[in-house]
């Protein structure tokens, strides 16, 4: 698999993709001339699988290693968890030249990046994603943060990693639910950016497990998704315009996550629901066709993902929740809506009435 470069005005970096490459993490990092101290942040489940390999690689390359584990799950993505990281960094005298390594999925990556951005006003940061969602989306682009009780990722910073080291073999221990969640972000790239990727997904019979996807399509999924993310971020690092399209499905998806207290859905599942909702809104506004929406929804179903807003959630509560979304500008919510497979627009013309009409019967 090829390396991909995220080209930025400052702080460009590589996405290094290679099977069984976790064993080479230390040598990859050594080439970047980072400081000697490395704090590996993970969760207990991931660390039990890959912690020893990760630490051995770093030690063999001459790094002094420390570890900190955060319990798995979105419910731990808050400032108290970041405080615990700071405590470990302070106790072990990590310096500005030190590096925080995120060994985990999107939650661990977001928290580690935010801790790295804010400890000593910024230390080195390396992403080692272990879930499909973090491989194709969360680990690339420098968005870091934690949740506020009133909304997802309201506290955060743009902070780019020095390296994204992707070992697709780490997906072999990924729970089925998490694999499917990652497929939501892959489908997203097909809708917003890469119509050819969308078609390749359509040509595959089943997308609901690593086994069904297979190695050839997995390579296509990883490389094309990372390339899409790199291209978008390279044009708009801090979401001044174009990068907002990466939030397709996230506006209502985040509301669903928040209103279900991050207990009912993992992130990718909520994004899948949000994409179906955005598709309905786009059809309601005559921006794209029902046939195109049906193609999107068929892929989401083929990936084993949910498509319906839970019955217990009221439309009024969804409308109220999206008002506090990060994408609100001048009091208006910005929606990402598709106009064709591979093309979307950013609009603040989605009124509460349109949302209610589109989602009135849920999905």
Short mmCIF file of C-alpha atoms in Angstrom, two decimals:
data_model
loop_
_atom_site.label_atom_id
_atom_site.label_comp_id
_atom_site.label_asym_id
_atom_site.label_seq_id
_atom_site.Cartn_x
_atom_site.Cartn_y
_atom_site.Cartn_z
CA UNK A 1 0.00 0.00 0.00
CA UNK A 2 1.37 3.44 -0.87
CA UNK A 3 2.28 6.22 1.52
CA UNK A 4 0.12 9.33 1.30
CA UNK A 5 1.28 12.84 2.18
CA UNK A 6 -0.97 15.39 3.85
CA UNK A 7 0.38 18.57 2.28
CA UNK A 8 -0.07 21.61 4.52
CA UNK A 9 1.51 25.08 4.56
CA UNK A 10 3.17 23.98 7.80
CA UNK A 11 3.47 20.59 9.47
CA UNK A 12 2.95 18.31 6.46
CA UNK A 13 3.14 14.64 7.39
CA UNK A 14 2.93 11.12 6.02
CA UNK A 15 0.18 8.54 6.26
CA UNK A 16 2.25 5.37 6.21
CA UNK A 17 0.15 2.32 5.27
CA UNK A 18 1.68 -1.16 5.49
CA UNK A 19 0.53 -4.52 6.87
CA UNK A 20 2.40 -5.69 9.99
CA UNK A 21 4.02 -2.26 10.32
CA UNK A 22 3.35 -1.81 14.05
CA UNK A 23 6.64 -3.63 14.60
CA UNK A 24 8.39 -0.81 12.71
CA UNK A 25 6.75 2.06 14.59
CA UNK A 26 9.89 2.85 16.57
CA UNK A 27 12.11 3.06 13.50
CA UNK A 28 9.49 5.18 11.68
CA UNK A 29 9.39 7.62 14.57
CA UNK A 30 13.18 7.65 14.92
CA UNK A 31 13.45 9.05 11.41
CA UNK A 32 11.39 12.06 12.50
CA UNK A 33 14.00 13.18 15.08
CA UNK A 34 11.55 13.24 17.96
CA UNK A 35 12.56 13.44 21.61
CA UNK A 36 13.39 10.34 23.65
CA UNK A 37 10.31 10.20 25.89
CA UNK A 38 7.13 8.64 24.51
CA UNK A 39 3.79 8.34 26.30
CA UNK A 40 1.59 5.66 24.72
CA UNK A 41 -2.11 6.28 25.38
CA UNK A 42 -4.57 3.48 24.73
CA UNK A 43 -7.53 1.66 26.19
CA UNK A 44 -7.26 -1.66 28.07
CA UNK A 45 -8.74 -3.79 25.29
CA UNK A 46 -6.52 -2.44 22.52
CA UNK A 47 -3.45 -2.41 24.74
CA UNK A 48 -3.97 -6.07 25.64
CA UNK A 49 -3.77 -6.92 21.92
CA UNK A 50 -1.07 -4.56 20.69
CA UNK A 51 0.57 -2.78 23.61
CA UNK A 52 3.52 -5.13 23.92
CA UNK A 53 4.34 -5.00 20.21
CA UNK A 54 4.09 -1.21 20.24
CA UNK A 55 6.26 -0.74 23.32
CA UNK A 56 8.87 -3.26 22.15
CA UNK A 57 9.19 -1.45 18.84
CA UNK A 58 9.67 1.90 20.58
CA UNK A 59 12.16 0.52 23.09
CA UNK A 60 14.20 -1.20 20.38
CA UNK A 61 14.47 2.18 18.66
CA UNK A 62 15.84 3.72 21.86
CA UNK A 63 12.78 5.53 23.19
CA UNK A 64 11.94 5.75 26.88
CA UNK A 65 8.32 4.62 27.10
CA UNK A 66 5.44 5.31 29.46
CA UNK A 67 1.83 4.19 29.22
CA UNK A 68 -1.58 5.46 30.23
CA UNK A 69 -4.84 3.59 29.67
CA UNK A 70 -8.27 5.23 29.40
CA UNK A 71 -11.39 3.05 29.63
CA UNK A 72 -12.98 2.40 26.25
CA UNK A 73 -15.97 4.34 25.02
CA UNK A 74 -17.35 7.76 24.19
CA UNK A 75 -18.56 8.20 27.78
CA UNK A 76 -14.92 8.67 28.86
CA UNK A 77 -14.20 11.36 26.26
CA UNK A 78 -14.19 14.30 28.65
CA UNK A 79 -11.86 16.74 30.37
CA UNK A 80 -11.37 14.55 33.44
CA UNK A 81 -9.70 11.96 31.22
CA UNK A 82 -7.41 14.63 29.80
CA UNK A 83 -6.51 15.73 33.34
CA UNK A 84 -5.39 12.16 34.05
CA UNK A 85 -3.11 12.28 30.99
CA UNK A 86 -1.60 15.54 32.23
CA UNK A 87 -0.95 13.93 35.62
CA UNK A 88 0.98 11.07 34.01
CA UNK A 89 2.93 13.47 31.81
CA UNK A 90 3.86 15.59 34.82
CA UNK A 91 4.82 12.63 36.98
CA UNK A 92 7.16 11.33 34.28
CA UNK A 93 8.58 14.75 33.36
CA UNK A 94 7.54 14.69 29.72
CA UNK A 95 9.01 17.67 27.88
CA UNK A 96 8.14 19.69 24.80
CA UNK A 97 10.29 17.37 22.72
CA UNK A 98 8.35 14.34 24.00
CA UNK A 99 5.72 12.47 21.99
CA UNK A 100 2.23 11.26 22.77
CA UNK A 101 1.29 8.15 20.77
CA UNK A 102 -2.40 7.34 20.30
CA UNK A 103 -2.80 3.57 20.05
CA UNK A 104 -6.52 3.09 19.53
CA UNK A 105 -9.63 4.19 17.73
CA UNK A 106 -11.15 7.60 17.17
CA UNK A 107 -11.88 8.34 20.83
CA UNK A 108 -8.31 7.62 21.92
CA UNK A 109 -6.94 9.54 18.95
CA UNK A 110 -9.07 12.61 19.62
CA UNK A 111 -8.18 12.68 23.32
CA UNK A 112 -4.48 11.99 22.82
CA UNK A 113 -4.26 14.71 20.19
CA UNK A 114 -6.01 17.23 22.42
CA UNK A 115 -3.74 16.35 25.34
CA UNK A 116 -0.70 16.71 23.06
CA UNK A 117 -1.93 20.06 21.74
CA UNK A 118 -2.34 21.48 25.24
CA UNK A 119 0.42 19.90 27.34
CA UNK A 120 3.27 22.41 27.55
CA UNK A 121 1.46 24.28 24.74
CA UNK A 122 2.15 21.45 22.33
CA UNK A 123 4.19 18.25 22.22
CA UNK A 124 4.72 15.79 19.38
CA UNK A 125 1.81 13.55 18.46
CA UNK A 126 1.66 10.28 16.50
CA UNK A 127 -1.48 8.42 15.47
CA UNK A 128 -1.56 4.60 15.39
CA UNK A 129 -5.21 3.94 14.52
CA UNK A 130 -6.65 0.53 15.36
CA UNK A 131 -10.25 0.82 14.11
CA UNK A 132 -11.52 1.20 10.55
CA UNK A 133 -13.17 4.51 11.44
CA UNK A 134 -9.96 5.94 12.83
CA UNK A 135 -7.88 4.55 9.94
CA UNK A 136 -10.01 6.10 7.20
CA UNK A 137 -11.11 9.26 8.98
CA UNK A 138 -10.39 10.24 12.57
CA UNK A 139 -6.61 9.77 12.58
CA UNK A 140 -6.04 12.09 9.60
CA UNK A 141 -6.49 15.84 9.59
CA UNK A 142 -5.61 17.06 13.06
CA UNK A 143 -9.05 17.41 14.63
CA UNK A 144 -8.70 16.72 18.33
CA UNK A 145 -11.06 17.18 21.24
CA UNK A 146 -13.40 15.96 23.93
CA UNK A 147 -17.12 16.18 24.52
CA UNK A 148 -19.03 18.73 26.56
CA UNK A 149 -22.22 17.63 28.36
CA UNK A 150 -24.17 19.73 25.86
CA UNK A 151 -22.53 18.43 22.71
CA UNK A 152 -19.94 16.29 20.98
CA UNK A 153 -16.39 17.59 20.45
CA UNK A 154 -17.24 21.13 21.55
CA UNK A 155 -13.85 21.36 23.31
CA UNK A 156 -10.86 20.84 21.05
CA UNK A 157 -8.10 22.10 18.80
CA UNK A 158 -6.69 21.61 15.34
CA UNK A 159 -3.37 19.90 15.96
CA UNK A 160 -1.63 17.85 13.30
CA UNK A 161 0.22 14.60 14.05
CA UNK A 162 3.82 14.06 13.03
CA UNK A 163 2.89 10.69 11.53
CA UNK A 164 -0.14 8.49 10.94
CA UNK A 165 1.09 4.88 11.04
CA UNK A 166 -1.57 2.53 9.66
CA UNK A 167 -1.24 -1.23 10.05
CA UNK A 168 -4.35 -2.80 8.45
CA UNK A 169 -3.61 -6.08 10.25
CA UNK A 170 -4.78 -4.44 13.48
CA UNK A 171 -8.33 -4.65 12.13
CA UNK A 172 -8.33 -8.42 12.63
CA UNK A 173 -9.32 -8.00 16.29
CA UNK A 174 -11.82 -5.21 15.65
CA UNK A 175 -15.36 -5.99 16.88
CA UNK A 176 -17.92 -6.36 14.10
CA UNK A 177 -19.93 -3.38 15.35
CA UNK A 178 -16.85 -1.15 15.09
CA UNK A 179 -15.95 -2.40 11.61
CA UNK A 180 -19.42 -1.51 10.39
CA UNK A 181 -19.14 1.90 12.05
CA UNK A 182 -15.99 2.56 10.03
CA UNK A 183 -17.80 1.63 6.83
CA UNK A 184 -20.14 4.56 7.43
CA UNK A 185 -17.23 6.96 6.98
CA UNK A 186 -16.06 5.07 3.89
CA UNK A 187 -19.52 5.42 2.33
CA UNK A 188 -19.39 9.09 3.29
CA UNK A 189 -16.28 9.61 1.17
CA UNK A 190 -18.03 7.99 -1.77
CA UNK A 191 -20.97 10.38 -1.45
CA UNK A 192 -19.02 13.60 -0.87
CA UNK A 193 -15.87 13.15 -2.95
CA UNK A 194 -15.15 9.89 -4.76
CA UNK A 195 -17.93 8.56 -7.01
CA UNK A 196 -15.64 5.79 -8.26
CA UNK A 197 -15.15 4.52 -4.70
CA UNK A 198 -18.93 4.58 -4.28
CA UNK A 199 -19.33 2.45 -7.41
CA UNK A 200 -16.71 -0.04 -6.23
CA UNK A 201 -18.62 -0.42 -2.97
CA UNK A 202 -21.86 -0.98 -4.91
CA UNK A 203 -20.23 -3.76 -6.90
CA UNK A 204 -19.44 -5.73 -3.74
CA UNK A 205 -22.13 -8.05 -2.40
CA UNK A 206 -21.55 -7.56 1.33
CA UNK A 207 -19.79 -4.81 3.27
CA UNK A 208 -20.71 -5.78 6.81
CA UNK A 209 -17.51 -7.52 7.93
CA UNK A 210 -13.77 -7.62 7.29
CA UNK A 211 -14.16 -11.15 5.95
CA UNK A 212 -16.81 -10.12 3.42
CA UNK A 213 -14.90 -7.03 2.30
CA UNK A 214 -11.69 -8.95 1.65
CA UNK A 215 -8.11 -7.77 1.29
CA UNK A 216 -8.36 -6.22 -2.19
CA UNK A 217 -11.35 -4.02 -1.45
CA UNK A 218 -9.93 -3.19 1.99
CA UNK A 219 -6.77 -1.82 0.34
CA UNK A 220 -8.92 0.30 -1.96
CA UNK A 221 -11.06 1.51 0.95
CA UNK A 222 -8.08 2.51 3.09
CA UNK A 223 -6.01 4.19 0.39
CA UNK A 224 -8.84 6.05 -1.34
CA UNK A 225 -10.44 7.20 1.91
CA UNK A 226 -7.12 8.46 3.28
CA UNK A 227 -6.34 10.12 -0.06
CA UNK A 228 -9.73 11.86 -0.05
CA UNK A 229 -9.22 13.09 3.50
CA UNK A 230 -5.67 14.26 2.69
CA UNK A 231 -6.86 16.15 -0.40
CA UNK A 232 -9.63 17.93 1.48
CA UNK A 233 -7.48 18.78 4.52
CA UNK A 234 -4.64 19.91 2.25
CA UNK A 235 -6.99 22.49 0.72
CA UNK A 236 -8.62 23.58 3.98
CA UNK A 237 -6.76 22.64 7.15
CA UNK A 238 -8.97 24.39 9.70
CA UNK A 239 -12.43 24.13 8.18
CA UNK A 240 -12.69 27.62 6.73
CA UNK A 241 -14.75 26.22 3.86
CA UNK A 242 -14.29 22.99 1.91
CA UNK A 243 -13.33 20.82 4.89
CA UNK A 244 -16.83 21.18 6.28
CA UNK A 245 -17.98 18.61 3.71
CA UNK A 246 -16.31 15.96 5.86
CA UNK A 247 -19.13 16.55 8.32
CA UNK A 248 -21.67 14.97 5.99
CA UNK A 249 -24.11 13.01 8.14
CA UNK A 250 -22.64 14.42 11.32
CA UNK A 251 -25.09 17.23 12.12
CA UNK A 252 -28.06 15.01 12.90
CA UNK A 253 -25.70 12.12 13.71
CA UNK A 254 -24.14 14.09 16.55
CA UNK A 255 -27.60 15.02 17.83
CA UNK A 256 -28.60 11.36 17.89
CA UNK A 257 -25.43 10.47 19.79
CA UNK A 258 -25.94 13.26 22.31
CA UNK A 259 -29.63 12.60 22.88
CA UNK A 260 -28.99 8.89 23.46
CA UNK A 261 -26.15 9.80 25.87
CA UNK A 262 -23.54 8.02 23.74
CA UNK A 263 -24.95 4.70 24.96
CA UNK A 264 -27.07 3.42 22.07
CA UNK A 265 -24.85 4.03 19.05
CA UNK A 266 -21.16 4.20 18.29
CA UNK A 267 -20.12 7.20 16.22
CA UNK A 268 -20.22 5.57 12.80
CA UNK A 269 -23.70 4.20 13.41
CA UNK A 270 -24.94 7.68 14.25
CA UNK A 271 -23.26 9.06 11.12
CA UNK A 272 -25.06 6.43 9.04
CA UNK A 273 -28.39 7.58 10.48
CA UNK A 274 -27.33 11.18 9.84
CA UNK A 275 -26.47 10.45 6.20
CA UNK A 276 -29.89 8.91 5.60
CA UNK A 277 -31.44 11.99 7.25
CA UNK A 278 -29.32 14.38 5.16
CA UNK A 279 -30.34 12.46 2.05
CA UNK A 280 -34.01 12.88 2.93
CA UNK A 281 -33.49 16.61 3.49
CA UNK A 282 -31.67 16.93 0.14
CA UNK A 283 -34.54 15.15 -1.62
CA UNK A 284 -37.04 17.38 0.19
CA UNK A 285 -35.15 20.44 -1.10
CA UNK A 286 -34.93 19.00 -4.64
CA UNK A 287 -31.14 18.97 -4.47
CA UNK A 288 -30.77 15.33 -5.46
CA UNK A 289 -32.98 12.49 -6.57
CA UNK A 290 -34.75 9.81 -4.60
CA UNK A 291 -32.91 7.28 -6.78
CA UNK A 292 -29.53 8.62 -5.61
CA UNK A 293 -30.71 8.59 -2.00
CA UNK A 294 -31.83 4.99 -2.45
CA UNK A 295 -28.36 4.05 -3.76
CA UNK A 296 -26.74 5.61 -0.69
CA UNK A 297 -29.16 3.94 1.70
CA UNK A 298 -28.67 0.56 0.03
CA UNK A 299 -24.92 0.78 0.74
CA UNK A 300 -25.59 1.74 4.35
CA UNK A 301 -27.88 -1.27 4.76
CA UNK A 302 -25.34 -3.51 2.96
CA UNK A 303 -22.78 -2.46 5.57
CA UNK A 304 -25.10 -3.60 8.38
CA UNK A 305 -25.65 -0.08 9.67
CA UNK A 306 -28.77 1.49 11.21
CA UNK A 307 -30.82 3.89 9.14
CA UNK A 308 -33.57 5.10 11.48
CA UNK A 309 -33.70 7.74 14.20
CA UNK A 310 -34.82 6.00 17.41
CA UNK A 311 -38.54 6.32 17.99
CA UNK A 312 -38.03 7.78 21.46
CA UNK A 313 -36.26 10.86 20.07
CA UNK A 314 -38.56 13.78 19.32
CA UNK A 315 -37.90 15.97 16.28
CA UNK A 316 -38.16 19.02 18.56
CA UNK A 317 -35.29 17.69 20.70
CA UNK A 318 -33.16 17.03 17.62
CA UNK A 319 -33.79 20.59 16.39
CA UNK A 320 -32.82 22.00 19.79
CA UNK A 321 -29.65 19.90 20.00
CA UNK A 322 -28.31 20.86 16.58
CA UNK A 323 -28.51 24.54 17.58
CA UNK A 324 -25.44 23.96 19.78
CA UNK A 325 -23.53 22.09 17.08
CA UNK A 326 -20.04 23.35 16.17
CA UNK A 327 -21.22 23.95 12.62
CA UNK A 328 -23.62 26.74 13.62
CA UNK A 329 -22.58 30.08 12.10
CA UNK A 330 -24.41 33.37 12.76
CA UNK A 331 -27.15 31.37 14.42
CA UNK A 332 -27.73 29.16 11.37
CA UNK A 333 -26.89 25.46 11.18
CA UNK A 334 -24.73 24.52 8.20
CA UNK A 335 -25.77 21.27 6.58
CA UNK A 336 -23.76 19.23 4.10
CA UNK A 337 -26.20 18.00 1.47
CA UNK A 338 -25.57 15.85 -1.60
CA UNK A 339 -26.40 16.97 -5.12
CA UNK A 340 -24.97 13.91 -6.88
CA UNK A 341 -22.94 10.84 -5.95
CA UNK A 342 -19.49 12.32 -5.32
CA UNK A 343 -20.66 15.91 -4.89
CA UNK A 344 -22.14 17.89 -2.00
CA UNK A 345 -22.85 21.50 -1.08
CA UNK A 346 -22.61 23.42 2.19
CA UNK A 347 -25.80 25.30 2.98
CA UNK A 348 -27.37 27.20 5.86
CA UNK A 349 -30.77 27.26 4.17
CA UNK A 350 -32.13 24.18 5.90
CA UNK A 351 -34.97 25.51 8.03
CA UNK A 352 -36.54 23.74 11.00
CA UNK A 353 -39.65 23.35 8.86
CA UNK A 354 -37.70 21.49 6.16
CA UNK A 355 -36.09 19.23 8.75
CA UNK A 356 -39.44 18.52 10.35
CA UNK A 357 -41.01 17.79 6.98
CA UNK A 358 -38.16 15.47 5.95
CA UNK A 359 -37.94 13.66 9.27
CA UNK A 360 -41.54 13.98 10.36
CA UNK A 361 -42.10 10.25 9.99
CA UNK A 362 -38.55 9.66 11.28
CA UNK A 363 -36.65 7.72 8.64
#
